[in-house]
Amino acid sequence: MAILTFIGAGQMASGLTFPAFENGHEIRLVGTPLDRKIIDRLRQDNYHLTLDRTLHDGIHYYQVEEMEKAIEGADVIIGGVSSFGVDWFADEVLPKLHKNVPVITVTKGMIDEPDGNMVDFPDYWQSTKAGKDLNLNAIGGPCTARELSDHDQTWVAFCGRDKDTLHKLKAIFSTPYYHISLSNDVKGVELSVALKNGYAMAVSLTIGLTEKNEGIGKVHHNSEAALFGQSVTEMQKLLKLAGVRDESLVFGVGDLYVTISGGRSRRIGVLLGRGYSYDEAKEKLKGETLEAVVIATRTARAVRAMAERGKADLKDFPLLLHVDEVINNGKPVNIPWQATEAEYFE
Amino acid sequence: MAILTFIGAGQMASGLTFPAFENGHEIRLVGTPLDRKIIDRLRQDNYHLTLDRTLHDGIHYYQVEEMEKAIEGADVIIGGVSSFGVDWFADEVLPKLHKNVPVITVTKGMIDEPDGNMVDFPDYWQSTKAGKDLNLNAIGGPCTARELSDHDQTWVAFCGRDKDTLHKLKAIFSTPYYHISLSNDVKGVELSVALKNGYAMAVSLTIGLTEKNEGIGKVHHNSEAALFGQSVTEMQKLLKLAGVRDESLVFGVGDLYVTISGGRSRRIGVLLGRGYSYDEAKEKLKGETLEAVVIATRTARAVRAMAERGKADLKDFPLLLHVDEVINNGKPVNIPWQATEAEYFE
């Protein structure tokens, strides 16, 4: 039995309490400043307000002020913040951690540097003063938190630099419904699953376009599959530019598949495809901050920076750049179909 | 204006008449011995019985006995037989063709040799006496014939050995809704889109399993995405074993996506997942011959042959081998989830 302290009580971290609790571990779930109401309600009856599921009875809940108490004696720290909490996690959590306690995070995203280098979050945290000596690991792959909570069969990758740590983490979380591959290609796995958010929005544009032309609920699979294929093409090229292993692509591809099936990245893409401007679409989604928009913007900026330096060819990324034009320059959706026609001659 | 002779009046070849006819070419559509009723009806009112669409008025229709007349003067031959017509095409069509008239085929599939070598159809035909001097090209990628007929945006690859021929073929078929990439990795593109049929059936097992456990129409995305990811992993490994280019994977991935959305490969997988035996499932599909079953069987046999020779590791293909056990050895569906957990350490 291990003591597991989850920091961040959002949907994904809270979903992860299911396999961990069922394996007999002590679970301490700590809310961020944004999770106050979630923790209040969990303390009443274990019902999670945004996950819309009831967590296992026996989990210990903590508000953010109680974080240090929750960290004390923990065997593993699970980072559960969203990509908008990356710096909060760096500033408020990492300094409180002990270097011999492994950390594993569910945060998906990427930071682009001025030269176009794309930095995954574990590497970003490792580059901070408080993070440099920590044992940082991460979870990528196709997993929606509600279906994990419902014990649907789920397939993810744990990535990190130390094989023994990964085996230990796998033993803690593995269940007959939560399947864990291991990889030491941290940058590959993390970039792959980060990039997919922007592309899920991109594929969803054509779902919205079909609805605009033929009516809500109408579906065409050829055009969806076309943009799915183009997305995988561009993701594969981005991973090549990042110098990571091509086998890590599959976690992003699975994640792209599940993200197109539902969630905010799909909804914003569908709305844009139906003809709403980005501002209108955002308004319809109640002004929610959208990770897909952030990642698409950063990826496009990285590609442009690499292209300026002669390291990338803009012609390889027509879909990404179009999405960027739509969300950041107010361009109407007009899929650059012709630009997706490529030549592969050797 | 070119004269295009389509041999085989199945759904895919007939769907391809839309972009070709609209580009102003003369279209001659020749039925195989299996297409007699289709040609009869097309001659009445251009309605295609299995495609369930009305073809353009002005297309010339031929029964199989009139094939030679249809071939005379043709600038391009389009091969439209299914994978069950590969030898008929080799024996009855190839000997009638002229070596300076390019051929492009839509047939998807693969033949396994005793040592596990996987041979795509263009290469198989090229190895026959009648085919050895022909200029053979092929079409791969995600395209359902009905949606192509409906002018949905469609994205495919034309592959062949001669760049000029491919450019010429692209000019003939390109339209604002039919988008064509070009590749000279014939084996890569063709194997990639062939393999996807077996894997579409595999992913669909979990769709059926969910329905078995929770009721028809119930959907879980995590498990679908899990098997989608596992399928791409195994396809990527198969392409590596075949020694082809990794960029060709994307056409199979797009094709996998569209195939899971509908069609026979999905239906057989869903029925097996719901708990029907292979024989029962086949009966429910009215005894239809199923390309997915053939390709999964051949791929599994190839992997086993390569493994015996120390060239492949059976542990890399748990999903493929399970599907093979289900359809060929009567095993019940029981997804080998644990075997999909891999380690990627370098």
Short mmCIF file of C-alpha atoms in Angstrom, two decimals, chain B residues 22-301:
data_model
loop_
_atom_site.label_atom_id
_atom_site.label_comp_id
_atom_site.label_asym_id
_atom_site.label_seq_id
_atom_site.Cartn_x
_atom_site.Cartn_y
_atom_site.Cartn_z
CA GLU B 22 -16.89 15.63 -64.65
CA ASN B 23 -13.40 16.34 -65.96
CA GLY B 24 -14.74 15.74 -69.47
CA HIS B 25 -13.30 12.30 -70.17
CA GLU B 26 -14.95 9.53 -72.13
CA ILE B 27 -15.92 6.81 -69.65
CA ARG B 28 -16.33 3.17 -70.58
CA LEU B 29 -17.52 1.03 -67.69
CA VAL B 30 -17.11 -2.72 -68.16
CA GLY B 31 -18.77 -5.19 -65.81
CA THR B 32 -17.11 -8.39 -64.65
CA PRO B 33 -19.11 -11.63 -64.87
CA LEU B 34 -20.44 -10.71 -61.40
CA ASP B 35 -21.67 -7.29 -62.53
CA ARG B 36 -24.13 -8.41 -65.19
CA LYS B 37 -27.25 -7.11 -63.46
CA ILE B 38 -25.50 -3.87 -62.51
CA ILE B 39 -24.63 -3.18 -66.16
CA ASP B 40 -28.12 -4.15 -67.31
CA ARG B 41 -29.69 -1.64 -64.95
CA LEU B 42 -27.12 1.10 -65.67
CA ARG B 43 -28.02 0.82 -69.34
CA GLN B 44 -31.66 1.50 -68.49
CA ASP B 45 -31.35 4.65 -66.41
CA ASN B 46 -27.76 5.02 -65.07
CA TYR B 47 -28.85 3.78 -61.63
CA HIS B 48 -26.19 1.65 -59.92
CA LEU B 49 -27.78 -1.16 -57.93
CA THR B 50 -25.15 -1.61 -55.21
CA LEU B 51 -23.68 1.90 -55.13
CA ASP B 52 -27.26 3.17 -54.79
CA ARG B 53 -26.45 6.27 -56.83
CA THR B 54 -27.28 7.40 -60.35
CA LEU B 55 -24.18 7.74 -62.50
CA HIS B 56 -23.70 10.55 -64.98
CA ASP B 57 -25.65 10.28 -68.21
CA GLY B 58 -23.23 9.75 -71.06
CA ILE B 59 -21.15 6.93 -69.61
CA HIS B 60 -20.80 3.93 -71.94
CA TYR B 61 -21.62 0.56 -70.39
CA TYR B 62 -20.24 -2.82 -71.46
CA GLN B 63 -20.84 -6.40 -70.45
CA VAL B 64 -17.77 -8.55 -69.94
CA GLU B 65 -18.02 -10.06 -73.45
CA GLU B 66 -17.53 -6.56 -74.86
CA MET B 67 -14.36 -5.89 -72.88
CA GLU B 68 -12.01 -5.88 -75.85
CA LYS B 69 -14.11 -3.29 -77.66
CA ALA B 70 -14.04 -1.15 -74.52
CA ILE B 71 -10.27 -1.47 -74.21
CA GLU B 72 -9.65 -0.46 -77.83
CA GLY B 73 -8.27 3.05 -78.00
CA ALA B 74 -8.29 3.54 -74.23
CA ASP B 75 -5.74 5.96 -72.78
CA VAL B 76 -5.98 4.58 -69.26
CA ILE B 77 -7.30 1.32 -67.83
CA ILE B 78 -8.85 1.50 -64.36
CA GLY B 79 -8.98 -1.84 -62.57
CA GLY B 80 -12.02 -2.03 -60.34
CA VAL B 81 -12.20 -5.64 -59.19
CA SER B 82 -12.39 -6.58 -55.52
CA SER B 83 -9.62 -8.56 -53.86
CA PHE B 84 -11.50 -11.72 -54.80
CA GLY B 85 -11.06 -10.84 -58.48
CA VAL B 86 -7.29 -10.49 -58.44
CA ASP B 87 -6.61 -13.66 -60.37
CA TRP B 88 -9.49 -13.08 -62.76
CA PHE B 89 -7.94 -9.68 -63.45
CA ALA B 90 -4.53 -11.30 -63.98
CA ASP B 91 -5.86 -14.04 -66.28
CA GLU B 92 -8.64 -12.32 -68.19
CA VAL B 93 -7.70 -8.66 -68.30
CA LEU B 94 -3.94 -8.15 -68.16
CA PRO B 95 -3.28 -10.21 -71.34
CA LYS B 96 -5.59 -7.89 -73.27
CA LEU B 97 -3.77 -4.69 -72.29
CA HIS B 98 -1.14 -2.71 -74.19
CA LYS B 99 2.11 -1.95 -72.40
CA ASN B 100 2.02 1.76 -73.23
CA VAL B 101 -1.41 2.28 -71.66
CA PRO B 102 -1.14 2.90 -67.93
CA VAL B 103 -3.27 0.87 -65.55
CA ILE B 104 -4.50 2.08 -62.16
CA THR B 105 -6.35 -0.19 -59.77
CA VAL B 106 -8.53 0.29 -56.70
CA THR B 107 -8.23 -3.29 -55.45
CA LYS B 108 -7.09 -3.41 -51.81
CA GLY B 109 -5.43 -6.45 -50.38
CA MET B 110 -2.28 -8.46 -49.99
CA ILE B 111 -0.92 -11.92 -50.70
CA ASP B 112 1.34 -13.61 -48.16
CA GLU B 113 4.16 -15.86 -49.33
CA PRO B 114 5.35 -18.94 -47.40
CA ASP B 115 8.28 -17.04 -45.86
CA GLY B 116 5.97 -14.30 -44.58
CA ASN B 117 6.76 -11.81 -47.31
CA MET B 118 3.69 -9.66 -47.94
CA VAL B 119 3.05 -8.86 -51.60
CA ASP B 120 0.81 -6.00 -52.69
CA PHE B 121 -1.41 -6.51 -55.75
CA PRO B 122 0.43 -4.20 -58.19
CA ASP B 123 3.62 -6.13 -57.46
CA TYR B 124 1.78 -9.43 -57.70
CA TRP B 125 0.37 -8.53 -61.12
CA GLN B 126 3.75 -7.23 -62.21
CA SER B 127 5.18 -10.67 -61.40
CA THR B 128 2.84 -12.41 -63.87
CA LYS B 129 3.76 -12.99 -67.48
CA ALA B 130 1.01 -10.75 -68.80
CA GLY B 131 1.72 -8.03 -66.25
CA LYS B 132 5.48 -7.81 -66.32
CA ASP B 133 5.73 -5.09 -68.97
CA LEU B 134 2.68 -3.12 -67.90
CA ASN B 135 2.72 0.27 -66.20
CA LEU B 136 0.78 -0.63 -63.04
CA ASN B 137 -0.41 1.97 -60.54
CA ALA B 138 -2.83 1.88 -57.65
CA ILE B 139 -5.10 4.00 -55.47
CA GLY B 140 -5.02 3.85 -51.67
CA GLY B 141 -6.41 5.94 -48.86
CA PRO B 142 -9.67 6.69 -47.10
CA CYS B 143 -12.52 6.77 -49.59
CA THR B 144 -15.98 5.31 -49.42
CA ALA B 145 -17.52 5.07 -52.85
CA ARG B 146 -20.88 6.55 -51.92
CA GLU B 147 -19.43 9.64 -50.34
CA LEU B 148 -17.14 10.11 -53.33
CA SER B 149 -20.24 9.87 -55.53
CA ASP B 150 -21.84 12.53 -53.32
CA HIS B 151 -18.83 14.81 -53.84
CA ASP B 152 -17.70 14.71 -50.24
CA GLN B 153 -14.12 15.92 -49.89
CA THR B 154 -11.92 12.87 -50.41
CA TRP B 155 -8.18 12.37 -49.93
CA VAL B 156 -6.28 9.49 -51.51
CA ALA B 157 -2.84 8.50 -52.74
CA PHE B 158 -2.02 7.35 -56.25
CA CYS B 159 1.07 5.19 -56.18
CA GLY B 160 3.25 3.85 -58.94
CA ARG B 161 6.82 3.71 -60.15
CA ASP B 162 6.75 6.40 -62.81
CA LYS B 163 6.39 9.99 -61.70
CA ASP B 164 5.18 11.25 -65.09
CA THR B 165 2.47 8.62 -65.26
CA LEU B 166 1.29 9.56 -61.79
CA HIS B 167 1.13 13.24 -62.71
CA LYS B 168 -0.87 12.37 -65.82
CA LEU B 169 -3.28 10.19 -63.84
CA LYS B 170 -3.68 12.88 -61.22
CA ALA B 171 -4.56 15.45 -63.89
CA ILE B 172 -7.28 13.13 -65.18
CA PHE B 173 -8.96 12.50 -61.83
CA SER B 174 -8.30 15.64 -59.77
CA THR B 175 -11.36 17.69 -58.92
CA PRO B 176 -12.15 20.25 -56.23
CA TYR B 177 -13.42 17.35 -54.10
CA TYR B 178 -11.06 14.50 -55.06
CA HIS B 179 -7.59 15.18 -53.69
CA ILE B 180 -4.67 13.10 -54.78
CA SER B 181 -1.25 12.73 -53.21
CA LEU B 182 1.39 10.85 -55.18
CA SER B 183 3.87 8.28 -53.96
CA ASN B 184 6.35 5.89 -55.51
CA ASP B 185 6.28 3.73 -52.37
CA VAL B 186 3.83 1.29 -53.99
CA LYS B 187 4.35 -1.44 -51.45
CA GLY B 188 4.09 0.96 -48.52
CA VAL B 189 0.85 2.62 -49.58
CA GLU B 190 -0.76 -0.62 -50.72
CA LEU B 191 0.16 -2.67 -47.67
CA SER B 192 -0.87 0.13 -45.35
CA VAL B 193 -4.37 0.39 -46.81
CA ALA B 194 -4.69 -3.40 -47.09
CA LEU B 195 -3.78 -4.09 -43.47
CA LYS B 196 -6.36 -1.64 -42.19
CA ASN B 197 -9.27 -3.94 -43.11
CA GLY B 198 -8.32 -6.58 -40.58
CA TYR B 199 -7.68 -3.94 -37.96
CA ALA B 200 -11.00 -2.20 -38.62
CA MET B 201 -12.63 -5.49 -37.70
CA ALA B 202 -10.42 -5.68 -34.61
CA VAL B 203 -11.33 -2.20 -33.35
CA SER B 204 -14.98 -2.98 -33.97
CA LEU B 205 -14.79 -5.93 -31.58
CA THR B 206 -14.78 -3.52 -28.68
CA ILE B 207 -17.76 -1.62 -30.12
CA GLY B 208 -19.64 -4.92 -30.07
CA LEU B 209 -18.35 -5.82 -26.60
CA THR B 210 -19.70 -2.56 -25.19
CA GLU B 211 -23.07 -3.30 -26.78
CA LYS B 212 -23.02 -6.80 -25.36
CA ASN B 213 -22.33 -5.51 -21.86
CA GLU B 214 -24.40 -2.34 -21.85
CA GLY B 215 -26.93 -2.58 -24.65
CA ILE B 216 -27.06 -1.93 -28.39
CA GLY B 217 -26.15 1.62 -29.27
CA LYS B 218 -24.04 2.22 -26.15
CA VAL B 219 -20.64 3.65 -26.95
CA HIS B 220 -17.33 3.86 -25.09
CA HIS B 221 -14.57 5.84 -26.68
CA ASN B 222 -11.61 4.90 -24.45
CA SER B 223 -11.66 1.25 -25.47
CA GLU B 224 -12.24 2.10 -29.13
CA ALA B 225 -9.34 4.55 -29.08
CA ALA B 226 -7.23 1.98 -27.25
CA LEU B 227 -7.66 -0.57 -30.01
CA PHE B 228 -7.30 2.13 -32.64
CA GLY B 229 -3.94 3.02 -31.11
CA GLN B 230 -2.93 -0.62 -30.78
CA SER B 231 -3.91 -1.19 -34.42
CA VAL B 232 -1.75 1.70 -35.58
CA THR B 233 1.11 0.34 -33.47
CA GLU B 234 0.84 -3.07 -35.10
CA MET B 235 0.42 -1.59 -38.59
CA GLN B 236 3.50 0.56 -38.05
CA LYS B 237 5.47 -2.54 -37.04
CA LEU B 238 4.20 -4.52 -40.03
CA LEU B 239 5.28 -1.75 -42.40
CA LYS B 240 8.71 -1.73 -40.77
CA LEU B 241 8.95 -5.49 -41.29
CA ALA B 242 8.01 -4.96 -44.93
CA GLY B 243 10.81 -2.41 -45.25
CA VAL B 244 8.63 0.38 -46.58
CA ARG B 245 8.57 4.10 -45.78
CA ASP B 246 6.91 5.20 -42.54
CA GLU B 247 5.24 8.17 -44.25
CA SER B 248 2.99 5.68 -46.07
CA LEU B 249 1.42 4.67 -42.77
CA VAL B 250 -0.87 7.71 -42.80
CA PHE B 251 -2.92 6.50 -45.75
CA GLY B 252 -3.70 3.30 -43.87
CA VAL B 253 -4.47 5.24 -40.70
CA GLY B 254 -6.95 7.48 -42.52
CA ASP B 255 -8.39 4.41 -44.18
CA LEU B 256 -8.70 2.65 -40.81
CA TYR B 257 -10.63 5.66 -39.51
CA VAL B 258 -13.13 5.64 -42.37
CA THR B 259 -13.52 1.87 -42.34
CA ILE B 260 -14.43 1.80 -38.66
CA SER B 261 -17.14 4.35 -39.42
CA GLY B 262 -19.07 1.85 -41.51
CA GLY B 263 -19.00 -1.04 -43.91
CA ARG B 264 -18.63 -4.78 -43.66
CA SER B 265 -15.34 -4.85 -41.77
CA ARG B 266 -17.02 -2.95 -38.95
CA ARG B 267 -20.19 -5.03 -39.04
CA ILE B 268 -18.42 -8.38 -38.71
CA GLY B 269 -16.27 -7.03 -35.86
CA VAL B 270 -19.27 -5.66 -34.00
CA LEU B 271 -21.15 -8.96 -34.34
CA LEU B 272 -18.15 -10.93 -33.07
CA GLY B 273 -17.83 -8.49 -30.17
CA ARG B 274 -21.49 -8.98 -29.28
CA GLY B 275 -20.72 -12.66 -28.82
CA TYR B 276 -21.69 -14.32 -32.09
CA SER B 277 -19.33 -16.97 -33.38
CA TYR B 278 -17.65 -16.27 -36.69
CA ASP B 279 -20.03 -18.64 -38.47
CA GLU B 280 -23.07 -17.00 -36.89
CA ALA B 281 -21.78 -13.53 -37.72
CA LYS B 282 -21.11 -14.54 -41.32
CA GLU B 283 -24.62 -15.98 -41.54
CA LYS B 284 -26.05 -12.69 -40.27
CA LEU B 285 -24.14 -10.88 -43.01
CA LYS B 286 -25.85 -13.24 -45.45
CA GLY B 287 -22.74 -15.28 -46.05
CA GLU B 288 -20.95 -12.34 -47.70
CA THR B 289 -17.30 -12.92 -48.42
CA LEU B 290 -15.38 -10.61 -46.16
CA GLU B 291 -12.14 -8.97 -47.22
CA ALA B 292 -11.31 -8.15 -43.60
CA VAL B 293 -11.30 -11.85 -42.72
CA VAL B 294 -9.03 -12.70 -45.63
CA ILE B 295 -6.55 -9.95 -44.89
CA ALA B 296 -6.44 -10.67 -41.14
CA THR B 297 -5.87 -14.35 -41.86
CA ARG B 298 -3.10 -13.65 -44.35
CA THR B 299 -1.42 -11.06 -42.16
CA ALA B 300 -1.46 -13.36 -39.13
CA ARG B 301 -0.03 -16.19 -41.25
#
